[in-house]
Amino acid sequence: MQPSVDEKFMRLAIREAQKAEGLAEVPIGAVLVKDGIVLARGHNLRETTQRSLTHAEILAIDEGCKNLGTWRLEDTTLYVTLEPCPMCAGAIILSRVKKVVYGAKDPKAGCAGTLMNLLNDSRFNHQTEVVSGVLEEECGMLLSDFFRKLRKEKKKSKSISKSES
């Protein structure tokens, strides 16, 4: 069976998330697409840069603006492995992204339907179409596995510290 277009581009976003994981970053990836062509990619770099703005979506949006030579990303689709947070949802609205496709829901910060839906709020002058749950299980497992491994490493380092005291 042929994967859908959304699945095809979400797989590219997953690859971006895996790049982040390789840097010990939270594995979140994003890909910006227009007319079936990838304009920009991004993966989480918050720990690497120690800058709160370096979320995957923000980096992909910024690169997309540079590549198109405009802040208006009309007729683009942003694929992201995790539901956008409030900051990223704001950037999506302000850059006029037409559609957001995301994988896993974010129960702590999701602003594309979970906690609230900033992307469809009619009080803003732009609304964004939202498609959720594309390759949700794979996207969710990336995050679950990462945090499980992180907790295991913290527990291990705590027990090493105690044995050295």
PDB file of C-alpha atoms in Angstrom:
ATOM      1  CA  MET A   1       0.000   0.000   0.000  1.00  0.00           C
ATOM      2  CA  GLN A   2       1.286   3.442  -0.993  1.00  0.00           C
ATOM      3  CA  PRO A   3       1.909   5.857   1.931  1.00  0.00           C
ATOM      4  CA  SER A   4      -0.118   9.059   1.872  1.00  0.00           C
ATOM      5  CA  VAL A   5       1.547  12.379   1.063  1.00  0.00           C
ATOM      6  CA  ASP A   6       1.171  13.349   4.727  1.00  0.00           C
ATOM      7  CA  GLU A   7       2.905  10.121   5.825  1.00  0.00           C
ATOM      8  CA  LYS A   8       5.715  10.671   3.309  1.00  0.00           C
ATOM      9  CA  PHE A   9       6.535  14.125   4.652  1.00  0.00           C
ATOM     10  CA  MET A  10       5.983  13.091   8.279  1.00  0.00           C
ATOM     11  CA  ARG A  11       8.684  10.445   7.759  1.00  0.00           C
ATOM     12  CA  LEU A  12      11.044  13.286   6.794  1.00  0.00           C
ATOM     13  CA  ALA A  13      10.041  15.131   9.976  1.00  0.00           C
ATOM     14  CA  ILE A  14      10.771  11.941  11.936  1.00  0.00           C
ATOM     15  CA  ARG A  15      14.257  11.877  10.387  1.00  0.00           C
ATOM     16  CA  GLU A  16      14.746  15.434  11.609  1.00  0.00           C
ATOM     17  CA  ALA A  17      13.608  14.357  15.088  1.00  0.00           C
ATOM     18  CA  GLN A  18      16.162  11.548  14.998  1.00  0.00           C
ATOM     19  CA  LYS A  19      18.876  14.116  14.230  1.00  0.00           C
ATOM     20  CA  ALA A  20      17.837  16.003  17.366  1.00  0.00           C
ATOM     21  CA  GLU A  21      17.958  12.797  19.393  1.00  0.00           C
ATOM     22  CA  GLY A  22      21.484  12.159  18.104  1.00  0.00           C
ATOM     23  CA  LEU A  23      22.446  15.486  19.704  1.00  0.00           C
ATOM     24  CA  ALA A  24      20.783  14.531  23.022  1.00  0.00           C
ATOM     25  CA  GLU A  25      17.957  16.947  22.207  1.00  0.00           C
ATOM     26  CA  VAL A  26      14.271  16.187  22.692  1.00  0.00           C
ATOM     27  CA  PRO A  27      13.451  14.404  19.399  1.00  0.00           C
ATOM     28  CA  ILE A  28      11.154  16.801  17.588  1.00  0.00           C
ATOM     29  CA  GLY A  29      11.413  17.434  13.873  1.00  0.00           C
ATOM     30  CA  ALA A  30       9.668  19.653  11.338  1.00  0.00           C
ATOM     31  CA  VAL A  31       9.514  19.923   7.555  1.00  0.00           C
ATOM     32  CA  LEU A  32       7.978  22.812   5.595  1.00  0.00           C
ATOM     33  CA  VAL A  33       6.545  21.893   2.187  1.00  0.00           C
ATOM     34  CA  LYS A  34       5.118  23.875  -0.721  1.00  0.00           C
ATOM     35  CA  ASP A  35       3.734  22.281  -3.882  1.00  0.00           C
ATOM     36  CA  GLY A  36       5.194  18.915  -2.895  1.00  0.00           C
ATOM     37  CA  ILE A  37       8.716  20.324  -2.500  1.00  0.00           C
ATOM     38  CA  VAL A  38      10.563  20.552   0.829  1.00  0.00           C
ATOM     39  CA  LEU A  39      11.399  24.216   1.462  1.00  0.00           C
ATOM     40  CA  ALA A  40      12.938  23.837   4.895  1.00  0.00           C
ATOM     41  CA  ARG A  41      13.700  21.425   7.712  1.00  0.00           C
ATOM     42  CA  GLY A  42      14.324  21.852  11.392  1.00  0.00           C
ATOM     43  CA  HIS A  43      14.945  19.852  14.512  1.00  0.00           C
ATOM     44  CA  ASN A  44      14.956  20.811  18.142  1.00  0.00           C
ATOM     45  CA  LEU A  45      18.210  22.541  19.186  1.00  0.00           C
ATOM     46  CA  ARG A  46      17.217  24.111  22.489  1.00  0.00           C
ATOM     47  CA  GLU A  47      19.831  22.291  24.601  1.00  0.00           C
ATOM     48  CA  THR A  48      22.578  22.719  21.998  1.00  0.00           C
ATOM     49  CA  THR A  49      22.016  26.460  21.568  1.00  0.00           C
ATOM     50  CA  GLN A  50      20.677  27.149  25.070  1.00  0.00           C
ATOM     51  CA  ARG A  51      18.098  29.381  23.359  1.00  0.00           C
ATOM     52  CA  SER A  52      14.394  28.890  24.039  1.00  0.00           C
ATOM     53  CA  LEU A  53      13.438  29.873  20.493  1.00  0.00           C
ATOM     54  CA  THR A  54      15.213  27.012  18.727  1.00  0.00           C
ATOM     55  CA  HIS A  55      12.229  24.691  18.429  1.00  0.00           C
ATOM     56  CA  ALA A  56      11.999  22.575  15.271  1.00  0.00           C
ATOM     57  CA  GLU A  57       9.010  24.517  13.924  1.00  0.00           C
ATOM     58  CA  ILE A  58      10.588  27.940  14.446  1.00  0.00           C
ATOM     59  CA  LEU A  59      13.796  26.841  12.709  1.00  0.00           C
ATOM     60  CA  ALA A  60      11.871  25.397   9.749  1.00  0.00           C
ATOM     61  CA  ILE A  61       9.686  28.518   9.475  1.00  0.00           C
ATOM     62  CA  ASP A  62      12.727  30.804   9.608  1.00  0.00           C
ATOM     63  CA  GLU A  63      14.552  28.801   6.932  1.00  0.00           C
ATOM     64  CA  GLY A  64      11.398  28.716   4.798  1.00  0.00           C
ATOM     65  CA  CYS A  65      11.092  32.508   4.967  1.00  0.00           C
ATOM     66  CA  LYS A  66      14.732  32.892   3.945  1.00  0.00           C
ATOM     67  CA  ASN A  67      14.348  30.430   1.071  1.00  0.00           C
ATOM     68  CA  LEU A  68      11.172  32.080  -0.261  1.00  0.00           C
ATOM     69  CA  GLY A  69      12.338  35.637   0.442  1.00  0.00           C
ATOM     70  CA  THR A  70       9.146  36.491   2.321  1.00  0.00           C
ATOM     71  CA  TRP A  71       7.605  36.196   5.764  1.00  0.00           C
ATOM     72  CA  ARG A  72       4.340  35.005   4.196  1.00  0.00           C
ATOM     73  CA  LEU A  73       4.364  31.222   3.986  1.00  0.00           C
ATOM     74  CA  GLU A  74       0.968  31.016   2.302  1.00  0.00           C
ATOM     75  CA  ASP A  75       0.184  27.719   0.580  1.00  0.00           C
ATOM     76  CA  THR A  76       2.710  25.825   2.704  1.00  0.00           C
ATOM     77  CA  THR A  77       2.246  22.816   4.952  1.00  0.00           C
ATOM     78  CA  LEU A  78       4.275  22.313   8.104  1.00  0.00           C
ATOM     79  CA  TYR A  79       4.806  18.704   9.189  1.00  0.00           C
ATOM     80  CA  VAL A  80       5.892  18.314  12.790  1.00  0.00           C
ATOM     81  CA  THR A  81       6.307  15.240  14.964  1.00  0.00           C
ATOM     82  CA  LEU A  82       4.800  16.856  18.087  1.00  0.00           C
ATOM     83  CA  GLU A  83       1.820  19.165  18.383  1.00  0.00           C
ATOM     84  CA  PRO A  84       3.003  22.797  18.352  1.00  0.00           C
ATOM     85  CA  CYS A  85       3.400  24.693  21.622  1.00  0.00           C
ATOM     86  CA  PRO A  86       1.987  28.234  22.102  1.00  0.00           C
ATOM     87  CA  MET A  87       5.159  29.909  20.795  1.00  0.00           C
ATOM     88  CA  CYS A  88       5.292  27.765  17.669  1.00  0.00           C
ATOM     89  CA  ALA A  89       1.541  28.069  17.090  1.00  0.00           C
ATOM     90  CA  GLY A  90       1.979  31.853  17.212  1.00  0.00           C
ATOM     91  CA  ALA A  91       4.786  31.720  14.655  1.00  0.00           C
ATOM     92  CA  ILE A  92       2.659  29.490  12.419  1.00  0.00           C
ATOM     93  CA  ILE A  93      -0.238  31.958  12.522  1.00  0.00           C
ATOM     94  CA  LEU A  94       1.952  35.025  12.007  1.00  0.00           C
ATOM     95  CA  SER A  95       3.780  33.463   9.058  1.00  0.00           C
ATOM     96  CA  ARG A  96       0.478  32.448   7.416  1.00  0.00           C
ATOM     97  CA  VAL A  97       1.212  28.696   7.152  1.00  0.00           C
ATOM     98  CA  LYS A  98      -1.835  27.186   5.448  1.00  0.00           C
ATOM     99  CA  LYS A  99      -1.809  23.741   7.052  1.00  0.00           C
ATOM    100  CA  VAL A 100      -0.142  21.964   9.984  1.00  0.00           C
ATOM    101  CA  VAL A 101       0.135  18.193  10.104  1.00  0.00           C
ATOM    102  CA  TYR A 102       1.401  16.753  13.369  1.00  0.00           C
ATOM    103  CA  GLY A 103       2.035  13.321  14.804  1.00  0.00           C
ATOM    104  CA  ALA A 104       1.837  13.065  18.600  1.00  0.00           C
ATOM    105  CA  LYS A 105      -0.398  15.148  20.837  1.00  0.00           C
ATOM    106  CA  ASP A 106       1.265  17.251  23.538  1.00  0.00           C
ATOM    107  CA  PRO A 107      -0.815  17.072  26.741  1.00  0.00           C
ATOM    108  CA  LYS A 108       1.402  19.659  28.477  1.00  0.00           C
ATOM    109  CA  ALA A 109       1.727  22.383  25.831  1.00  0.00           C
ATOM    110  CA  GLY A 110      -0.289  21.426  22.742  1.00  0.00           C
ATOM    111  CA  CYS A 111      -1.946  24.434  21.119  1.00  0.00           C
ATOM    112  CA  ALA A 112      -3.320  22.771  17.996  1.00  0.00           C
ATOM    113  CA  GLY A 113      -6.248  21.063  19.696  1.00  0.00           C
ATOM    114  CA  THR A 114      -5.110  19.454  22.946  1.00  0.00           C
ATOM    115  CA  LEU A 115      -4.968  22.274  25.530  1.00  0.00           C
ATOM    116  CA  MET A 116      -6.436  24.820  23.136  1.00  0.00           C
ATOM    117  CA  ASN A 117      -6.427  25.464  19.420  1.00  0.00           C
ATOM    118  CA  LEU A 118      -4.697  28.728  18.638  1.00  0.00           C
ATOM    119  CA  LEU A 119      -4.397  27.717  14.991  1.00  0.00           C
ATOM    120  CA  ASN A 120      -8.172  27.774  14.428  1.00  0.00           C
ATOM    121  CA  ASP A 121      -9.060  30.692  16.670  1.00  0.00           C
ATOM    122  CA  SER A 122     -11.270  33.022  14.621  1.00  0.00           C
ATOM    123  CA  ARG A 123     -10.153  36.044  16.670  1.00  0.00           C
ATOM    124  CA  PHE A 124      -6.843  35.983  14.779  1.00  0.00           C
ATOM    125  CA  ASN A 125      -6.637  37.323  11.231  1.00  0.00           C
ATOM    126  CA  HIS A 126      -5.326  33.956   9.976  1.00  0.00           C
ATOM    127  CA  GLN A 127      -6.430  30.411  10.690  1.00  0.00           C
ATOM    128  CA  THR A 128      -4.500  27.273   9.849  1.00  0.00           C
ATOM    129  CA  GLU A 129      -5.939  23.921   8.868  1.00  0.00           C
ATOM    130  CA  VAL A 130      -4.860  21.214  11.329  1.00  0.00           C
ATOM    131  CA  VAL A 131      -4.447  17.484  10.707  1.00  0.00           C
ATOM    132  CA  SER A 132      -3.468  15.472  13.777  1.00  0.00           C
ATOM    133  CA  GLY A 133      -2.339  11.917  14.432  1.00  0.00           C
ATOM    134  CA  VAL A 134      -0.282  11.249  11.292  1.00  0.00           C
ATOM    135  CA  LEU A 135       2.151   8.454  12.250  1.00  0.00           C
ATOM    136  CA  GLU A 136       1.142   9.285  15.820  1.00  0.00           C
ATOM    137  CA  GLU A 137       2.418   6.040  17.306  1.00  0.00           C
ATOM    138  CA  GLU A 138       5.891   6.387  15.743  1.00  0.00           C
ATOM    139  CA  CYS A 139       6.159  10.041  16.730  1.00  0.00           C
ATOM    140  CA  GLY A 140       4.991   9.287  20.258  1.00  0.00           C
ATOM    141  CA  MET A 141       7.407   6.364  20.645  1.00  0.00           C
ATOM    142  CA  LEU A 142      10.359   8.593  19.697  1.00  0.00           C
ATOM    143  CA  LEU A 143       9.516  10.856  22.619  1.00  0.00           C
ATOM    144  CA  SER A 144       8.576   8.071  25.071  1.00  0.00           C
ATOM    145  CA  ASP A 145      11.768   6.144  24.365  1.00  0.00           C
ATOM    146  CA  PHE A 146      13.882   9.286  24.688  1.00  0.00           C
ATOM    147  CA  PHE A 147      12.428  10.258  28.075  1.00  0.00           C
ATOM    148  CA  ARG A 148      12.538   6.656  29.346  1.00  0.00           C
ATOM    149  CA  LYS A 149      16.243   6.511  28.467  1.00  0.00           C
ATOM    150  CA  LEU A 150      16.845   9.908  30.086  1.00  0.00           C
ATOM    151  CA  ARG A 151      15.143   8.845  33.337  1.00  0.00           C
ATOM    152  CA  LYS A 152      17.154   5.599  33.352  1.00  0.00           C
ATOM    153  CA  GLU A 153      20.429   7.524  32.904  1.00  0.00           C
ATOM    154  CA  LYS A 154      19.515   9.973  35.699  1.00  0.00           C
ATOM    155  CA  LYS A 155      18.668   7.089  38.022  1.00  0.00           C
ATOM    156  CA  LYS A 156      21.948   5.370  37.152  1.00  0.00           C
ATOM    157  CA  SER A 157      24.002   8.530  37.782  1.00  0.00           C
ATOM    158  CA  LYS A 158      22.243   9.078  41.131  1.00  0.00           C
ATOM    159  CA  SER A 159      23.117   5.546  42.264  1.00  0.00           C
ATOM    160  CA  ILE A 160      26.742   6.012  41.140  1.00  0.00           C
ATOM    161  CA  SER A 161      26.907   9.292  43.123  1.00  0.00           C
ATOM    162  CA  LYS A 162      25.536   7.579  46.240  1.00  0.00           C
ATOM    163  CA  SER A 163      28.023   4.696  45.997  1.00  0.00           C
ATOM    164  CA  GLU A 164      30.931   7.165  45.684  1.00  0.00           C
ATOM    165  CA  SER A 165      29.927   9.062  48.836  1.00  0.00           C
TER     166      SER A 165
END
